[in-house]
Amino acid sequence: MRAVSRLAATTLVLFAFATGLADAQGTAPPASVQPGTPQAPARGDTYSSSEIVQTGHKFFGAISRDLAQLVEHAVSNWGQPNGYILGQEGGGAIVVGLRYGDGTLYTKNAGDRRVFWEGPSIGWDLGGEGARTMMLVYNLPSTDSVYRRFGGIDGSAYIVGGLGMTALTDGNIVVVPIRSGVGLRLGANVGYLKFTQRATWNPF
C-alpha cells in the first residue's frame, strides 16, 4: 500500500519534525464551520444517508454495522454530502504524528478524481494504524476544490464500535473522515490534512 510505504519511510524522523509541526499548526486554517451549523436543503447532487450507508457497508465489510449511527451523526450536523472519498491510509505517532493516504473522490455530476492526502498532528498521541477510510465531503463547489489543506474541528471526534469519525474544514467546505482499523488515534491531537493530485512525502 503506497500510503503505508510512505509512512514507514518517515517514521524514523518523527521527532525531527516536532518543531516544524508546531509552527505548521499555527498556520492551519481556522475551524469556521462548527457542528450544528444550518445547512441548505438537499439538492440532486447530494448523497442521502441510505446511499452513504449502503456504499460504506460494501467498503468496510463486516465491521460496518455501526456505520449508520456515524452517518446519521454527520448528517445531523452538516447535512447531506455532495461527494465522498473511498481510500486507505497509514498513520503513526510518538506525540508527533504523520498520516498518508490515497483514494478516489466520487461525485454525482462533477466526475471522479484521484486524491492523495498527508498531514501532521501534535498531541497526546501514541501508536500506529492502517485503515480503510471513507470521507464525506460537504459544500464542495468543484472537484478541484478538494486540493487544499483542511484543519481539524475541535470536539468533533466520535467513536462507535470499530469505526471513528472526525471533521475537518476550510472555509465552507467540510471533510468528515470515517476510519476503521487499529489505533483510531482520535484522542487529544490537532492537525490538518493536505489533499494533493499526486503522492508526496511532504506533509506540509
XYZ file of N, CA and C in Angstrom, residues 71-149:
237
model
N -23.003 7.944 10.274
C -23.507 8.735 9.154
C -24.650 9.647 9.611
N -25.557 9.139 10.418
C -26.652 9.960 10.909
C -26.133 11.108 11.770
N -25.087 10.851 12.541
C -24.484 11.907 13.353
C -23.908 12.997 12.452
N -23.224 12.593 11.385
C -22.653 13.566 10.455
C -23.745 14.357 9.744
N -24.783 13.666 9.281
C -25.869 14.341 8.560
C -26.604 15.325 9.464
N -26.763 14.975 10.734
C -27.455 15.881 11.658
C -26.663 17.160 11.880
N -25.338 17.088 11.730
C -24.504 18.268 11.933
C -24.259 19.068 10.659
N -24.047 18.365 9.544
C -23.603 19.057 8.328
C -24.502 18.826 7.116
N -25.570 18.070 7.257
C -26.466 17.841 6.132
C -25.992 16.694 5.247
N -26.447 16.705 3.996
C -26.088 15.642 3.056
C -24.856 16.045 2.247
N -23.879 15.143 2.128
C -22.656 15.474 1.390
C -22.893 15.479 -0.116
N -22.097 16.266 -0.823
C -22.180 16.221 -2.285
C -20.963 15.523 -2.894
N -20.228 14.805 -2.054
C -19.130 13.976 -2.521
C -18.658 13.070 -1.401
N -17.922 12.037 -1.778
C -17.286 11.198 -0.766
C -16.019 10.598 -1.349
N -15.092 10.264 -0.447
C -13.813 9.674 -0.827
C -13.722 8.281 -0.228
N -13.305 7.317 -1.018
C -13.012 5.973 -0.535
C -11.529 5.723 -0.740
N -10.831 5.299 0.322
C -9.401 5.069 0.183
C -8.818 4.328 1.358
N -7.519 4.365 1.469
C -6.789 3.693 2.526
C -5.660 4.599 2.977
N -5.240 4.425 4.221
C -4.199 5.294 4.734
C -3.393 4.574 5.795
N -2.223 5.122 6.080
C -1.384 4.658 7.162
C -0.999 5.838 8.011
N -0.883 5.620 9.303
C -0.533 6.706 10.198
C 0.222 6.181 11.392
N 0.980 7.059 12.034
C 1.706 6.691 13.232
C 2.091 7.927 14.002
N 2.339 7.756 15.299
C 2.683 8.906 16.114
C 3.462 8.502 17.350
N 4.384 9.365 17.741
C 5.001 9.342 19.055
C 4.934 10.794 19.523
N 3.765 11.188 19.986
C 3.391 12.580 20.269
C 3.256 13.335 18.952
N 4.340 13.386 18.157
C 4.267 13.961 16.817
C 3.798 12.870 15.863
N 2.799 13.162 15.043
C 2.241 12.143 14.159
C 2.268 12.542 12.703
N 2.204 11.534 11.847
C 2.097 11.735 10.410
C 1.048 10.779 9.870
N 0.382 11.198 8.804
C -0.634 10.360 8.179
C -0.532 10.520 6.662
N -0.584 9.388 5.936
C -0.561 9.402 4.480
C -1.677 8.509 3.953
N -2.333 8.938 2.873
C -3.404 8.139 2.311
C -3.615 8.421 0.836
N -4.396 7.565 0.200
C -4.772 7.772 -1.198
C -6.126 7.132 -1.445
N -6.864 7.680 -2.406
C -8.190 7.167 -2.711
C -8.796 7.885 -3.892
N -10.119 7.795 -4.012
C -10.850 8.406 -5.122
C -12.009 9.227 -4.581
N -12.139 10.451 -5.079
C -13.272 11.305 -4.769
C -14.389 11.017 -5.761
N -15.584 10.721 -5.240
C -16.750 10.449 -6.082
C -17.777 11.567 -5.922
N -18.348 12.017 -7.049
C -19.448 12.977 -7.030
C -20.529 12.491 -7.984
N -21.735 13.033 -7.841
C -22.840 12.583 -8.693
C -22.797 13.180 -10.089
N -22.409 14.440 -10.203
C -22.495 15.081 -11.520
C -21.272 15.912 -11.888
N -20.160 15.760 -11.132
C -18.956 16.523 -11.450
C -17.762 15.621 -11.728
N -18.007 14.326 -11.869
C -16.922 13.403 -12.164
C -16.206 12.928 -10.918
N -15.230 12.057 -11.109
C -14.449 11.478 -10.025
C -12.994 11.917 -10.164
N -12.286 11.984 -9.045
C -10.898 12.409 -9.056
C -10.051 11.535 -8.137
N -8.841 11.224 -8.570
C -7.861 10.561 -7.721
C -7.329 11.591 -6.730
N -7.218 11.211 -5.462
C -6.721 12.131 -4.448
C -5.698 11.434 -3.562
N -4.762 12.220 -3.075
C -3.794 11.770 -2.084
C -3.867 12.746 -0.917
N -3.573 12.267 0.277
C -3.577 13.179 1.411
C -2.447 12.833 2.367
N -1.985 13.855 3.063
C -0.921 13.715 4.026
C -1.064 14.849 5.036
N -0.567 14.618 6.225
C -0.660 15.673 7.207
C -0.062 15.298 8.541
N 0.314 16.320 9.331
C 0.888 16.122 10.650
C -0.163 16.272 11.752
N 0.187 15.814 12.934
C -0.629 16.069 14.111
C 0.276 16.159 15.321
N -0.155 16.889 16.326
C 0.591 17.015 17.568
C -0.389 16.840 18.715
N -0.018 16.072 19.741
C -0.890 15.929 20.897
C -0.516 14.704 21.692
N -1.354 14.334 22.619
C -1.128 13.121 23.407
C -1.556 11.933 22.563
N -0.662 11.522 21.715
C -1.000 10.618 20.626
C 0.120 9.603 20.485
N -0.168 8.323 20.706
C 0.869 7.310 20.659
C 0.337 6.068 19.963
N 1.078 5.548 18.987
C 0.658 4.320 18.333
C 0.737 4.423 16.828
N 0.189 3.406 16.153
C 0.188 3.367 14.705
C -1.095 2.758 14.207
N -1.348 2.900 12.922
C -2.589 2.389 12.376
C -2.484 2.199 10.872
N -3.346 1.330 10.363
C -3.588 1.213 8.945
C -5.095 1.115 8.808
N -5.708 1.905 7.971
C -7.159 1.984 7.993
C -7.744 2.162 6.606
N -8.925 1.563 6.419
C -9.766 1.920 5.290
C -10.499 3.194 5.703
N -10.634 4.118 4.781
C -11.178 5.430 5.126
C -12.231 5.870 4.128
N -13.381 6.263 4.647
C -14.415 6.917 3.856
C -14.521 8.358 4.357
N -14.466 9.320 3.456
C -14.577 10.716 3.843
C -15.809 11.329 3.177
N -16.701 11.872 3.979
C -17.852 12.601 3.457
C -17.424 14.036 3.189
N -17.803 14.570 2.042
C -17.368 15.914 1.637
C -18.601 16.792 1.439
N -18.607 17.942 2.122
C -19.756 18.847 2.101
C -19.401 20.182 1.441
N -20.357 20.730 0.698
C -20.246 22.074 0.113
C -19.068 22.203 -0.848
N -18.749 21.125 -1.554
C -17.634 21.160 -2.499
C -18.104 21.818 -3.800
N -17.575 23.002 -4.149
C -18.052 23.690 -5.347
C -17.572 23.064 -6.653
N -16.428 22.378 -6.630
C -15.891 21.692 -7.812
C -14.925 20.625 -7.327
N -14.643 19.648 -8.178
C -13.744 18.575 -7.751
C -12.342 19.094 -7.453
N -11.886 20.110 -8.181
C -10.558 20.657 -7.931
C -10.451 21.344 -6.568
N -11.588 21.736 -6.007
C -11.568 22.451 -4.729
C -11.144 21.586 -3.561
N -11.059 20.273 -3.763
C -10.642 19.395 -2.667
C -9.143 19.486 -2.424
N -8.388 19.998 -3.410
C -6.932 20.033 -3.282
C -6.499 21.250 -2.476
N -6.534 21.117 -1.162
C -6.173 22.179 -0.239
C -5.945 21.569 1.142
N -5.622 22.416 2.115
C -5.456 21.964 3.491
C -6.759 22.134 4.258
